[in-house]
C-alpha positions as a Markdown table, in Angstrom:
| # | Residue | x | y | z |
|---|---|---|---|---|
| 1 | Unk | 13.2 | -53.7 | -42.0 |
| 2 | Unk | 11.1 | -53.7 | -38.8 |
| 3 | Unk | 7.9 | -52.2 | -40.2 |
| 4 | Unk | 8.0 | -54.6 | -43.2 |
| 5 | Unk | 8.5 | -57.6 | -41.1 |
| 6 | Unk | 6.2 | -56.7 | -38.3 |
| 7 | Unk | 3.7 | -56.2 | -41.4 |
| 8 | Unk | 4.5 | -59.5 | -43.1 |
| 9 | Unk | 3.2 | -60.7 | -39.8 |
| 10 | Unk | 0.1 | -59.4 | -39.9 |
| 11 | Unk | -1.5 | -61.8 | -42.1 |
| 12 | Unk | -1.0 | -64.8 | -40.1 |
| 13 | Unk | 0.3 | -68.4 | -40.5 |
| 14 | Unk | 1.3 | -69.3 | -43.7 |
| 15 | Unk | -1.3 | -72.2 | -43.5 |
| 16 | Unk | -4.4 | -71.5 | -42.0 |
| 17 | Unk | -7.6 | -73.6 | -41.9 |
| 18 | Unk | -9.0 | -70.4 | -40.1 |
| 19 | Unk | -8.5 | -68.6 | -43.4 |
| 20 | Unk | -9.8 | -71.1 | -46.0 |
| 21 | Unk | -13.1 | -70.9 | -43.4 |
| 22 | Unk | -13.1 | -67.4 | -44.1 |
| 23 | Unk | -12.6 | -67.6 | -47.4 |
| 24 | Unk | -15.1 | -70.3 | -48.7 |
| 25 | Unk | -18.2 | -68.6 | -46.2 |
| 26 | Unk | -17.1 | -65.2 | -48.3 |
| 27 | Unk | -15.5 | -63.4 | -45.8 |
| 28 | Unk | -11.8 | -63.4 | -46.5 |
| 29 | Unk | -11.1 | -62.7 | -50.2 |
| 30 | Unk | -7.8 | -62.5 | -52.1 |
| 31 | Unk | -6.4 | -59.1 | -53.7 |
| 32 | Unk | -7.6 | -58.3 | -57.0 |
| 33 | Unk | -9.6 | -61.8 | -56.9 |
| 34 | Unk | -11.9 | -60.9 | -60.4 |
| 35 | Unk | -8.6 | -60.9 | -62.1 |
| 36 | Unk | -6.9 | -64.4 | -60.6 |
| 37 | Unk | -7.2 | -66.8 | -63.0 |
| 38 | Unk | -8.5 | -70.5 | -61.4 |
| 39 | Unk | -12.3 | -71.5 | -60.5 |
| 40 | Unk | -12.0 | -69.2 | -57.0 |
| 41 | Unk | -13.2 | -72.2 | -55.1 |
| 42 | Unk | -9.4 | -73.5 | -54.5 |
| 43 | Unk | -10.5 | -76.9 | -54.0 |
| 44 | Unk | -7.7 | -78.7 | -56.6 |
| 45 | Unk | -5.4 | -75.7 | -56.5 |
| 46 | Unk | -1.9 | -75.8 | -54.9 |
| 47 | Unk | 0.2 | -72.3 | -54.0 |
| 48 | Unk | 3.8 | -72.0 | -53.4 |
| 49 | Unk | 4.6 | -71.9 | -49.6 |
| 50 | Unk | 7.8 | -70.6 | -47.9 |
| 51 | Unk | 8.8 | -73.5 | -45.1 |
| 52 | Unk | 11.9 | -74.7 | -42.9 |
| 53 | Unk | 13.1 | -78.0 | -43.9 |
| 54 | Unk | 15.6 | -78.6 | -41.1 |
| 55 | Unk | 17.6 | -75.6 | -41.1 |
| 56 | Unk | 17.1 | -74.9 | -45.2 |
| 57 | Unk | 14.6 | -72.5 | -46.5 |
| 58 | Unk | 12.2 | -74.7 | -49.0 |
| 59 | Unk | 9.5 | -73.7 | -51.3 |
| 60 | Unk | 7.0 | -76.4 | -51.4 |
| 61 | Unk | 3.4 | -76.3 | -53.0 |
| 62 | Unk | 0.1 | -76.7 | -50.5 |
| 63 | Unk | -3.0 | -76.5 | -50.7 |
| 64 | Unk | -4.4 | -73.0 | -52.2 |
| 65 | Unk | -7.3 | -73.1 | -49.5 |
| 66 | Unk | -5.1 | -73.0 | -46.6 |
| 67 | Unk | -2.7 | -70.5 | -48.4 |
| 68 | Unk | -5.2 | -67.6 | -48.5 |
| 69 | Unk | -3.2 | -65.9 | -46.1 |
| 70 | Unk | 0.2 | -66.7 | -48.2 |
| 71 | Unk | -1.1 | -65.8 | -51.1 |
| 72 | Unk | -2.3 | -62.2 | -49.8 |
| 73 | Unk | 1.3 | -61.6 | -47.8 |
| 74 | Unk | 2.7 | -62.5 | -51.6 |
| 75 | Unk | 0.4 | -60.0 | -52.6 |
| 76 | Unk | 1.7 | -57.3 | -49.9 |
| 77 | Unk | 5.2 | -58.1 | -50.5 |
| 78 | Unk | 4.9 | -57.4 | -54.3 |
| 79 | Unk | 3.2 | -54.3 | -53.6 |
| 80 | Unk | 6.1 | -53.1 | -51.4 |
| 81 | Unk | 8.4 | -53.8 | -53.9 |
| 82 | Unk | 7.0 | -51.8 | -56.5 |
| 83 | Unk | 7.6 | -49.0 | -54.0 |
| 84 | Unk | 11.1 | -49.8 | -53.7 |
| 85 | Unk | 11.2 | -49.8 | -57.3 |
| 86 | Unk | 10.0 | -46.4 | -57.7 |
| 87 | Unk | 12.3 | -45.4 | -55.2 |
| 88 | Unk | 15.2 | -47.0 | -56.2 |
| 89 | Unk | 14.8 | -45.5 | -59.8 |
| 90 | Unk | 14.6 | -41.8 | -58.3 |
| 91 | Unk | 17.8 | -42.6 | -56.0 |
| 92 | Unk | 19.8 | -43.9 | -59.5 |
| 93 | Unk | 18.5 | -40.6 | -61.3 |
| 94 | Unk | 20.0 | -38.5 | -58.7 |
| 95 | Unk | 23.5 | -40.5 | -58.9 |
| 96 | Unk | 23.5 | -42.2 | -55.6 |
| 97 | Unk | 24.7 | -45.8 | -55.4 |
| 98 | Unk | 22.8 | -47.1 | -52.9 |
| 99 | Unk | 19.5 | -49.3 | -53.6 |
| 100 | Unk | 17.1 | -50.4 | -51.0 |
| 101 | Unk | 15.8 | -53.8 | -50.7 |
| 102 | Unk | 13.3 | -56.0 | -49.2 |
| 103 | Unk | 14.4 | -58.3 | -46.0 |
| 104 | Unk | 13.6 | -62.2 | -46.7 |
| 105 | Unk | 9.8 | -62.9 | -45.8 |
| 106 | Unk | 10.9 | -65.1 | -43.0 |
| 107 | Unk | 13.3 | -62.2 | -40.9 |
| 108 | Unk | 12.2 | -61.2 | -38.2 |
| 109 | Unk | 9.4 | -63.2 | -37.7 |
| 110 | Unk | 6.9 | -63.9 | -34.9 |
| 111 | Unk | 4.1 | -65.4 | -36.3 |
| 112 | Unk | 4.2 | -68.5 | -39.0 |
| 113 | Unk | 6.5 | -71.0 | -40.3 |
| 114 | Unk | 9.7 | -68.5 | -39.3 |
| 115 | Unk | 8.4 | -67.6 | -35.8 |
| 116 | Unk | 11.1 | -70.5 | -33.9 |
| 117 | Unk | 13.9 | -69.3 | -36.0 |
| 118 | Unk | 16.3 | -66.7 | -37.2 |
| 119 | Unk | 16.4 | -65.4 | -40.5 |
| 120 | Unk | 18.7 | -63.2 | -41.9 |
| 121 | Unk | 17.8 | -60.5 | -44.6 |
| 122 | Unk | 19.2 | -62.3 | -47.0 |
| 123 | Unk | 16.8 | -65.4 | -46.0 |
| 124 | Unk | 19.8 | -67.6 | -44.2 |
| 125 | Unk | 18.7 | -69.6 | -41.3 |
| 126 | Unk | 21.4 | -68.3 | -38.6 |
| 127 | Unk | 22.3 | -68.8 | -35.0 |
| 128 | Unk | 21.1 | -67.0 | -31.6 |
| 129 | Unk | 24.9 | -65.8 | -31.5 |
| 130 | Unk | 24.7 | -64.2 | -35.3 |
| 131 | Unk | 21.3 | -62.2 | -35.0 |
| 132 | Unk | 22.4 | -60.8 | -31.5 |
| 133 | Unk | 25.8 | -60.0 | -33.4 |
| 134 | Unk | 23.7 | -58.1 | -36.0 |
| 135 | Unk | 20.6 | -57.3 | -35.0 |
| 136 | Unk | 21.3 | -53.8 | -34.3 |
| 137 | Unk | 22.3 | -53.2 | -37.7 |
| 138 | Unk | 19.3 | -54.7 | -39.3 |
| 139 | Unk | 17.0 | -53.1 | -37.1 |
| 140 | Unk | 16.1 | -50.2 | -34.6 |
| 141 | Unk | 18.0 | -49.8 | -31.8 |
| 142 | Unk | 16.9 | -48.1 | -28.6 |
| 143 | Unk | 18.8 | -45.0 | -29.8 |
| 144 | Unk | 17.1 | -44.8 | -33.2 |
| 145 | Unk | 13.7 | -45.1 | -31.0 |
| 146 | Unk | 15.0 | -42.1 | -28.9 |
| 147 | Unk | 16.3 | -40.0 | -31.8 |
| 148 | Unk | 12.6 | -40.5 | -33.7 |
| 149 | Unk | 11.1 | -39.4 | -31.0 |
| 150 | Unk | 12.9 | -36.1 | -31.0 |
| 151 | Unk | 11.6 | -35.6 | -34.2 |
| 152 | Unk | 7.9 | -35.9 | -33.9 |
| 153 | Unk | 6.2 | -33.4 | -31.9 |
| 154 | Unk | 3.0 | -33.0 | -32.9 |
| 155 | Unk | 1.1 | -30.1 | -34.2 |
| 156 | Unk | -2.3 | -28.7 | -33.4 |
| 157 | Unk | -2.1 | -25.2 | -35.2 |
| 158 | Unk | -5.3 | -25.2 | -37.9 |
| 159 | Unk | -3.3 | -24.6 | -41.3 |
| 160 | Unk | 0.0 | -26.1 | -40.0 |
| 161 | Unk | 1.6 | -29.8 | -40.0 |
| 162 | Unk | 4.3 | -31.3 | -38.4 |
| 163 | Unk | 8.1 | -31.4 | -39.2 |
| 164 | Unk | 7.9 | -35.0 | -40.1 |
| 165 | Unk | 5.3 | -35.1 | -42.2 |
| 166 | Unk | 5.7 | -33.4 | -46.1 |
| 167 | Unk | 2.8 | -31.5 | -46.5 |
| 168 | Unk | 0.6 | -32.4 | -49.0 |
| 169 | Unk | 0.9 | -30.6 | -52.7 |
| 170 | Unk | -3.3 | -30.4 | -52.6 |
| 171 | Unk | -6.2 | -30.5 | -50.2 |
| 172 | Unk | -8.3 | -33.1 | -50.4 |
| 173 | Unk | -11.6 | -33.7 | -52.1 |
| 174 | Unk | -10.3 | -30.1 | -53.6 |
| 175 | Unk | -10.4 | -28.3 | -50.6 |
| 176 | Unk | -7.6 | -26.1 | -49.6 |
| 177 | Unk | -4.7 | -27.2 | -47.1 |
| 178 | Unk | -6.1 | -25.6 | -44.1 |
| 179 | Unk | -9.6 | -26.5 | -44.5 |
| 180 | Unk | -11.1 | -27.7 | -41.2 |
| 181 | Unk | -11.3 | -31.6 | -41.7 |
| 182 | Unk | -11.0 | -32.1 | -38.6 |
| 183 | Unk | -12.8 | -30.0 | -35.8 |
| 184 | Unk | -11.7 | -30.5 | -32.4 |
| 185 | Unk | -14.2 | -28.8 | -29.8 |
């Protein structure tokens, strides 16, 4: 939940005049944007935004232009979801029960049209009182912090990796595991 969110985050306000700048000098562009089918200018074209209407999560169309950077966090979302999928698939073949699944765009939020509020992972608006109630189910706490860091001690041996990394099946480029792609002198 908090790498997601804190992710989701990184592509900005939902609406953005900043981004349709971008976008129409050629510097921003969508994912994938040869295959979107519209005229790529966005000048008569609407996308589905995510907004607070009172304390009600409403979808509500805008202007494509000024959506670039709702579009491309739709983009990011679906992506991560395929992963999930994949995952999820390989936890049912093993027998396991449990499924994992994407927090609501708007939890957790810090940036955009969910910054003032707080959104459960199941996208309700709740109170102050409920996220502190919860919060330290839903994400990190100090003690998960602590217990992470245990586990990561780095690893400068050439031909060795870290405990909390898999090591690869393959070199890169073809080149053995321990081949010096990195030199440090």
């Amino acid at each position: 939940n908090f790498h997601y969110s804190v992710s989701v985050d990184l592509f900005g306000q939902e609406l953005s005049t900043n981004a349709a700048n971008y976008y129409t000098q050629g510097l921003k562009g969508r994912y994938h944007e040869a295959k979107i089918n519209d005229d790529h200018l966005l000048v008569n074209d609407t996308y589905n935004v995510f907004m607070l209407e009172g304390e009600k999560i409403i979808e509500r169309d805008q202007p494509a232009l000024t959506s670039i950077n709702e579009k491309l966090r739709q983009d990011y979302i679906d992506d991560c979801q395929r992963g999930l999928n994949r995952w999820n698939k390989v936890i049912e073949k093993h027998g396991y029960d449990v499924r994992f699944s994407l927090p609501h765009r708007g939890f957790h939020r810090a940036i955009g049209n969910f910054s003032e509020v707080k959104v459960s992972p199941d996208g309700k608006v709740i109170s102050e009182a409920e996220w502190t109630k919860n919060v330290d189910k839903w994400l990190p706490t100090e003690a998960d912090r602590a217990f992470v860091t245990t586990l990561m001690k780095p690893c400068y041996e050439h031909g060795k990796i870290a405990g909390w990394i898999a090591p690869p099946t393959r070199g890169i480029h073809g080149h053995p595991f321990d081949f010096d792609y990195v030199r440090f002198n």
